CSV table of C-alpha atoms and ligand atoms in Angstrom, one decimal:
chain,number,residue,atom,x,y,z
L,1,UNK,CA,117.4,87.2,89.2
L,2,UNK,CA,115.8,89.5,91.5
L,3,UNK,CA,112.6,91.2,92.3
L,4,UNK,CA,112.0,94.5,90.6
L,5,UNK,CA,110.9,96.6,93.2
L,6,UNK,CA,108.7,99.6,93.1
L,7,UNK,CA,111.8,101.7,94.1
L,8,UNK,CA,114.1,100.6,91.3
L,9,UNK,CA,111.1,101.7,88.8
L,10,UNK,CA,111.4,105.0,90.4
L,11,UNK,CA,115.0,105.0,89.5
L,12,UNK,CA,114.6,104.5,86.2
L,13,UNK,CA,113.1,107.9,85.3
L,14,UNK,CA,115.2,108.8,82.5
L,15,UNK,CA,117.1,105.7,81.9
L,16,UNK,CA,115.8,102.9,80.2
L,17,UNK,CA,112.1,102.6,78.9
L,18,UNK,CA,109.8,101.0,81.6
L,19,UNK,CA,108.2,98.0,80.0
L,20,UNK,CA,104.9,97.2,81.4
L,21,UNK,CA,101.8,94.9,80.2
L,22,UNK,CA,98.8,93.2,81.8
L,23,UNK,CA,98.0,90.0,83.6
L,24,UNK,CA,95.5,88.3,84.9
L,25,UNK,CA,96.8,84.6,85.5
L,26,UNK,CA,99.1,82.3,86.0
L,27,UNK,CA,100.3,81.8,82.7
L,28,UNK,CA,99.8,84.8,81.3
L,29,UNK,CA,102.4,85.8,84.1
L,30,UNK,CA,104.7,83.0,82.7
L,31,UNK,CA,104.8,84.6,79.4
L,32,UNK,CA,104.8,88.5,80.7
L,33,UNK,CA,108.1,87.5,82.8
L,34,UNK,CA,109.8,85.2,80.1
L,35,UNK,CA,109.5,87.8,77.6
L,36,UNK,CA,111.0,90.6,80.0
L,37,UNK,CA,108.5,92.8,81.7
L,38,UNK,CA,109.7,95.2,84.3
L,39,UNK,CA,105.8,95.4,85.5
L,40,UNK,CA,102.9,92.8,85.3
L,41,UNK,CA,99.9,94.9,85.9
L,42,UNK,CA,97.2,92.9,87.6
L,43,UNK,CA,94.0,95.6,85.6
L,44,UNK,CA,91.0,95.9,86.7
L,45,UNK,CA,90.6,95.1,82.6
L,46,UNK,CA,90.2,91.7,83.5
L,47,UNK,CA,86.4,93.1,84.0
L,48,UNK,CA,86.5,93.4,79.8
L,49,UNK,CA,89.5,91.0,78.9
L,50,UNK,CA,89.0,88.4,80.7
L,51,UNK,CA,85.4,88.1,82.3
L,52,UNK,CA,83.4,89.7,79.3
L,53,UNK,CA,81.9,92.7,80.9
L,54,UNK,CA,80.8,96.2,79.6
L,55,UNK,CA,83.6,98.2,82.0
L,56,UNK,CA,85.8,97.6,84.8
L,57,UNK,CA,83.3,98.8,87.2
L,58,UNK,CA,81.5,95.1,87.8
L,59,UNK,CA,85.1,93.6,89.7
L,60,UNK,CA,85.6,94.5,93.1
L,61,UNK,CA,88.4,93.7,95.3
L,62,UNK,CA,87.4,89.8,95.8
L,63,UNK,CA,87.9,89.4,92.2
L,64,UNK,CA,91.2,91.5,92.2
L,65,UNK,CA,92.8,89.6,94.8
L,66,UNK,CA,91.8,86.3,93.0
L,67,UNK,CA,93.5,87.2,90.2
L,68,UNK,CA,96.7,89.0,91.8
L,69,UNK,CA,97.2,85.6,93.6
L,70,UNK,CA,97.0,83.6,90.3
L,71,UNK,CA,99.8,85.9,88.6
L,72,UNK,CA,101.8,86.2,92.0
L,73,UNK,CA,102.2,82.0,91.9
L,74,UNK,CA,103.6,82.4,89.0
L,75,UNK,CA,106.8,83.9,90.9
L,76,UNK,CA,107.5,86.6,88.6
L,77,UNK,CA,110.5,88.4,88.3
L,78,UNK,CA,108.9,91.4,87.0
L,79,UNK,CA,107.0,94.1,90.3
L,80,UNK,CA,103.3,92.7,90.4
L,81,UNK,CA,100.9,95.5,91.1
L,82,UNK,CA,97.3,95.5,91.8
L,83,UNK,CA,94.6,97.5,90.5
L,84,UNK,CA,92.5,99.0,93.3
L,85,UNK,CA,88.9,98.4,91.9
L,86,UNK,CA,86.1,100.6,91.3
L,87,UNK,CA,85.1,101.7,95.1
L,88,UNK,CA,87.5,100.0,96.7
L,89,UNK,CA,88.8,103.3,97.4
L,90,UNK,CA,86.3,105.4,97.4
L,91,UNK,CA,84.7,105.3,100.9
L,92,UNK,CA,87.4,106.0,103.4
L,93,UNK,CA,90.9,106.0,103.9
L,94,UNK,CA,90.3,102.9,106.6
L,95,UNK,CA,88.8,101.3,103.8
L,96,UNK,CA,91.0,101.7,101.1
L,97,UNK,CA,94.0,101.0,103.1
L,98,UNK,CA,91.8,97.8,104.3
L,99,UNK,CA,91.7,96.9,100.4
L,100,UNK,CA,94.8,97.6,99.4
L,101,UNK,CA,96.8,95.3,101.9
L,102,UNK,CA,94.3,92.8,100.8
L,103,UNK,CA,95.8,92.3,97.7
L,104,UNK,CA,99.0,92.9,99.2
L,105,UNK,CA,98.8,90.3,101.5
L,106,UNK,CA,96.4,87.4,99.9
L,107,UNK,CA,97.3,88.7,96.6
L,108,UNK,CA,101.1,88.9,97.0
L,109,UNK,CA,101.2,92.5,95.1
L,110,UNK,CA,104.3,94.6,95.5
L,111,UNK,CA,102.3,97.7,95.1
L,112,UNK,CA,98.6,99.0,94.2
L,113,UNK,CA,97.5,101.3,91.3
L,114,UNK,CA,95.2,104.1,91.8
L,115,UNK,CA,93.3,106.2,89.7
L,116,UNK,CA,92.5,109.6,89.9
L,117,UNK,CA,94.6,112.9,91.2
L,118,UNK,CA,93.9,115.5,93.4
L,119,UNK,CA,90.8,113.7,94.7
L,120,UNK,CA,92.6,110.9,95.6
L,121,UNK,CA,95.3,112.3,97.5
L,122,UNK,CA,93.9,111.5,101.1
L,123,UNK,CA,93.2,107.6,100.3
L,124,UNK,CA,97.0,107.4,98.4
L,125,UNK,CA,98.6,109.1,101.0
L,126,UNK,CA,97.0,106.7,104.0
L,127,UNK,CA,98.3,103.5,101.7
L,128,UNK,CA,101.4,104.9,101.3
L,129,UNK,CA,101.4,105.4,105.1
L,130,UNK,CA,101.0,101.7,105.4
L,131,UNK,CA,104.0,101.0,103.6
L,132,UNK,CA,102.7,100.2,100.5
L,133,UNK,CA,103.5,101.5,97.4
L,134,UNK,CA,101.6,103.1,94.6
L,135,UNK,CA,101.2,103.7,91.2
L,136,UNK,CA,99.3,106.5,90.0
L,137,UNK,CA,97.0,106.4,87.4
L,138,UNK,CA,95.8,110.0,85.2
L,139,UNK,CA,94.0,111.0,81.8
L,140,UNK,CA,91.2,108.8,80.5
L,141,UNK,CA,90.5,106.3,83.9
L,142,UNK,CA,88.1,104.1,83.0
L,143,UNK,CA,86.4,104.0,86.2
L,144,UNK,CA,85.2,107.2,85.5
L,145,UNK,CA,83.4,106.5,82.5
L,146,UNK,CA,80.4,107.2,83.7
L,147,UNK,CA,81.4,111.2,84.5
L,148,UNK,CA,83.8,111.3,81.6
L,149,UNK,CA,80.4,110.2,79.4
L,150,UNK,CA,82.3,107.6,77.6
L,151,UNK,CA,86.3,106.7,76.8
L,152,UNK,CA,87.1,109.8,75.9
L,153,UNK,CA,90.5,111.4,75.5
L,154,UNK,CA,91.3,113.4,78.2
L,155,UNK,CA,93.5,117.0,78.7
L,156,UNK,CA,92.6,118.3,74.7
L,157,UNK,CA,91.9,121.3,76.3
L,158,UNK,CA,94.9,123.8,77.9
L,159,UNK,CA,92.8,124.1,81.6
L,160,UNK,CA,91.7,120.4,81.5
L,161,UNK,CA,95.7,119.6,80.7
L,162,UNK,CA,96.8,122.1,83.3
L,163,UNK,CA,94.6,120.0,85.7
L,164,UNK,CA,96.5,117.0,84.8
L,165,UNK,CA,100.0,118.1,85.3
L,166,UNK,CA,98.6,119.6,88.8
L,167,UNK,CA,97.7,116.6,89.9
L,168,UNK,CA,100.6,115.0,88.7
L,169,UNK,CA,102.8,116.7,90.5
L,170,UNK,CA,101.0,116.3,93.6
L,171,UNK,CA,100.8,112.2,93.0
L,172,UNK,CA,104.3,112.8,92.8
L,173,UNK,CA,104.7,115.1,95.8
L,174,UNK,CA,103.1,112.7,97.8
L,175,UNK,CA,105.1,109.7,97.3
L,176,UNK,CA,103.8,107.7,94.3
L,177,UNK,CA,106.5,105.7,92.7
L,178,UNK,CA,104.9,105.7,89.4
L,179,UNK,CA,102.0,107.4,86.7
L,180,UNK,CA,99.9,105.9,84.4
L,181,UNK,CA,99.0,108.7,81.7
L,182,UNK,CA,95.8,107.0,79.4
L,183,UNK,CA,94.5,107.9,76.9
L,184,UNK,CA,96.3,112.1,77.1
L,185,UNK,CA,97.7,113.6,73.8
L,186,UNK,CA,101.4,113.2,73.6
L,187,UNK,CA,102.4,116.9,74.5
L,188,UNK,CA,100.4,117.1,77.5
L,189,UNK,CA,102.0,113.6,78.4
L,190,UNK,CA,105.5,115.4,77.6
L,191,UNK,CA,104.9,117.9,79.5
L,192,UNK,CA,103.6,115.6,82.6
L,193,UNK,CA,106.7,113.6,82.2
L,194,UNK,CA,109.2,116.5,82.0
L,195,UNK,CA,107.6,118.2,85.2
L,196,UNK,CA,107.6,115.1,87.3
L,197,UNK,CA,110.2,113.3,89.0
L,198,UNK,CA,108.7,110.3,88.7
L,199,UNK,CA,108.0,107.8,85.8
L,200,UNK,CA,105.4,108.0,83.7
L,201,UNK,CA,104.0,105.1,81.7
L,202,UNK,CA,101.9,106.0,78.6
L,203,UNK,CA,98.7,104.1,77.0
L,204,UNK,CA,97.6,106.1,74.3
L,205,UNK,CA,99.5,108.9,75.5
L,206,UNK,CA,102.6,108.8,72.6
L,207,UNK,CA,106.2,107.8,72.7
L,208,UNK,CA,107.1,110.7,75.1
L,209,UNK,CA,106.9,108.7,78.4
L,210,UNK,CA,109.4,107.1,80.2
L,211,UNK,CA,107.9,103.8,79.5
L,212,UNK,CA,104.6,101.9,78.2
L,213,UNK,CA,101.8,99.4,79.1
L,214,UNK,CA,99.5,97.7,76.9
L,215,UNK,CA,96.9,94.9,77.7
L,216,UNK,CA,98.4,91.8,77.1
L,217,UNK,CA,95.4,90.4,75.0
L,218,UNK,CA,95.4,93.1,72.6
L,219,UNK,CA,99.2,92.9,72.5
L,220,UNK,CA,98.6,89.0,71.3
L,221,UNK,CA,95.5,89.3,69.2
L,222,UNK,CA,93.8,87.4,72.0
L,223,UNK,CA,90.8,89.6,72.6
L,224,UNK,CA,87.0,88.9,71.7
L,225,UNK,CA,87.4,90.6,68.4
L,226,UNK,CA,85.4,94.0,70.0
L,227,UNK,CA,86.6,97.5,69.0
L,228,UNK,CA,90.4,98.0,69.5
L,229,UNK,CA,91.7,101.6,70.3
L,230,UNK,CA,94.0,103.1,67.7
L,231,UNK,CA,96.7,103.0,70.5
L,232,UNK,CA,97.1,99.2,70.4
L,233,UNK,CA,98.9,97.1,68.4
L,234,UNK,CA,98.6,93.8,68.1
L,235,UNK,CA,102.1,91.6,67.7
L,236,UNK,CA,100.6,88.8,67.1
L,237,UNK,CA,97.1,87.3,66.6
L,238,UNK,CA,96.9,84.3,68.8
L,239,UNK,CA,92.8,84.3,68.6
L,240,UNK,CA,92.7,82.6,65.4
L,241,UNK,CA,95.6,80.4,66.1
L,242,UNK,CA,93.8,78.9,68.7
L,243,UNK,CA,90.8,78.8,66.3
L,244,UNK,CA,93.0,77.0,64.0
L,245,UNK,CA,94.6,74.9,66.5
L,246,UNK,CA,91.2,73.7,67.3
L,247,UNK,CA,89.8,73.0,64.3
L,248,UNK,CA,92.2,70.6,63.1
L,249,UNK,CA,91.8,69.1,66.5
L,250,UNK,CA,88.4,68.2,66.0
L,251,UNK,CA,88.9,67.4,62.2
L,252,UNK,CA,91.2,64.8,64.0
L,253,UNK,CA,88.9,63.8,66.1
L,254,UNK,CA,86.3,63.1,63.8
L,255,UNK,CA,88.5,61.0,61.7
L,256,UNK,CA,90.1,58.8,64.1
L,257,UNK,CA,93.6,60.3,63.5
L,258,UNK,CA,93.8,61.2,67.4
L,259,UNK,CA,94.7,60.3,69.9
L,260,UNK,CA,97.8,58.0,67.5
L,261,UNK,CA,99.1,55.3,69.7
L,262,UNK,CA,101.8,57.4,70.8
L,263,UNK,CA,99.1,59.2,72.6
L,264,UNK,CA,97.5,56.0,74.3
L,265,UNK,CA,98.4,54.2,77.6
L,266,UNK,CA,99.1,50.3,77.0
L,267,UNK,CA,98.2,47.3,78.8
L,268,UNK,CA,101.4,44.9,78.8
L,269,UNK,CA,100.5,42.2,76.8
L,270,UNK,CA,100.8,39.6,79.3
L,271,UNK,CA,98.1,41.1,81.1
L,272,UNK,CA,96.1,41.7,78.8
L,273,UNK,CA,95.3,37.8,77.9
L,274,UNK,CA,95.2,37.1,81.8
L,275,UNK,CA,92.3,39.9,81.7
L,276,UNK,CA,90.7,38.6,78.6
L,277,UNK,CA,90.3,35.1,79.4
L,278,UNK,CA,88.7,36.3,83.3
L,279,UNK,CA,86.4,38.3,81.3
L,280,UNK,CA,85.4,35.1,78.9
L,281,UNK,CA,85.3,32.7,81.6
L,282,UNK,CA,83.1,34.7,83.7
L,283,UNK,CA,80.6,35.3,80.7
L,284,UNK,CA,80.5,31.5,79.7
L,285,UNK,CA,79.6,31.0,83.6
L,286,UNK,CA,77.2,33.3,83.3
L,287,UNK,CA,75.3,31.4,81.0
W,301,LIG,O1,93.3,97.9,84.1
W,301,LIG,C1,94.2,98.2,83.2
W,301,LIG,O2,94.5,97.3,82.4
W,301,LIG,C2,94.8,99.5,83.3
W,301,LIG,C3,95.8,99.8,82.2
W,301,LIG,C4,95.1,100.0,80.9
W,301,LIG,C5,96.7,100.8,82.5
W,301,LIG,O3,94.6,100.2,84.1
């Protein structure tokens, strides 16, 4: 099978829903592209999923790139695209182009994701001027928790919406192939969708975009057990499977039933006595 490309997503505005989830590894990449994805999103989430912090705004683009390799080795068939980090596109457009071909080029990403609109449009348009494609990102963006004064829903109000359909339409005139709406109630998201001629891909945003994304551990029940957005739902909840798993591991281990002698390597018998009679000899000499 072939690559998905950032194009082809393009295409698909209006045909089939985009399906899109996290990843942050190599075999959480196995298991995004076995079970279909059209887009693994390298997230900056890894920040909260995977390395345990507060928000996404403790990873820069070393991390990123580490990560974006791990899922790219998995050879997906699904588009890979990496999350441009928290200032990592904030200081120029020399810098962010800089960045982004990092995880391009050592991360193997097909494209980069961006948050923000209007404000953004200088650094999106100088990556897409270096040939690399990218996925916008509006509504609640976590790396602005800070202004936003927590994760709040964002575009409740009709100005604050109107805002968001601006900018989406200028993400779009400018060449994105793709937009993240998070966290926006559904009509503004319908609204965002209907008006651009690009694809949008909701989180928390209602069944009205032209595709979804979801973090892969709160898809599989696999997260630390913190507060889960009413957005999410889990499918399956692999956190205390593994607990279980465990557990009767150890019970095993604790009563001798593993490792069975299945689970063993063997000595052929032959030298076996060879060995044991060196090993008695040379203790009777010893004496
Ligand atoms: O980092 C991430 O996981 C994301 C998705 C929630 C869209 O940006």
């Amino acid at each position: 099978m072939s690559r998905v490309t950032a194009p082809e997503i393009r295409a698909r505005k209006g045909e089939a829903k985009i399906r899109m989830v996290t990843a942050y590894d190599y075999p959480t990449a196995k298991i995004a592209d076995r079970a279909g994805a059209d887009i693994i999103l390298v997230g900056d989430s890894v920040a909260n999923v995977v390395l345990g912090y507060a928000d996404t705004l403790s990873v820069d683009t070393d991390v990123m790139v580490h990560h974006t390799a791990a899922v790219t080795r998995a050879e997906p068939n699904a588009l890979v695209v990496g999350d441009m980090p928290w200032m990592s596109f904030h200081v120029s457009p020399e810098d962010t182009v800089r960045n982004a071909a990092r995880l391009v080029r050592e991360g193997g990403a097909a494209a980069v994701k961006i948050e923000g609109g209007r404000k953004r449009l200088d650094v999106i348009t100088a990556v897409l001027d270096a040939e690399i494609p990218v996925m916008g990102h509006l509504g609640l963006t976590p790396q602005s928790v800070n202004v936003m004064g927590g994760y709040r829903v964002q575009g409740k109000r009709v100005h604050a919406a109107y805002e968001m359909i601006s900018d989406a339409q200028a993400l779009t005139d400018a060449g994105v192939f793709a937009i993240v709406l998070e966290g926006v109630p559904d009509r503004v998201a319908q609204i965002v969708t209907a008006e651009v001629s690009v694809p949008t891909i909701g989180i928390g945003a209602g069944a009205g975009c032209d595709g979804q994304v979801l973090v892969m551990h709160d898809v599989l029940g696999l997260g630390g057990g913190e507060y889960v957005p009413k957005f999410v739902r889990s499918y399956a909840d692999l956190a205390s499977d593994a607990v279980d798993a465990l557990e009767r591991f150890f019970a095993d281990v604790e009563s001798g039933a593993f490792p069975s002698a299945d689970e063993t390597y063997h000595m052929p018998d032959e030298s076996f006595e060879i060995l044991k009679d060196l090993v008695e000899s040379e203790t009777s000499a010893d004496r």
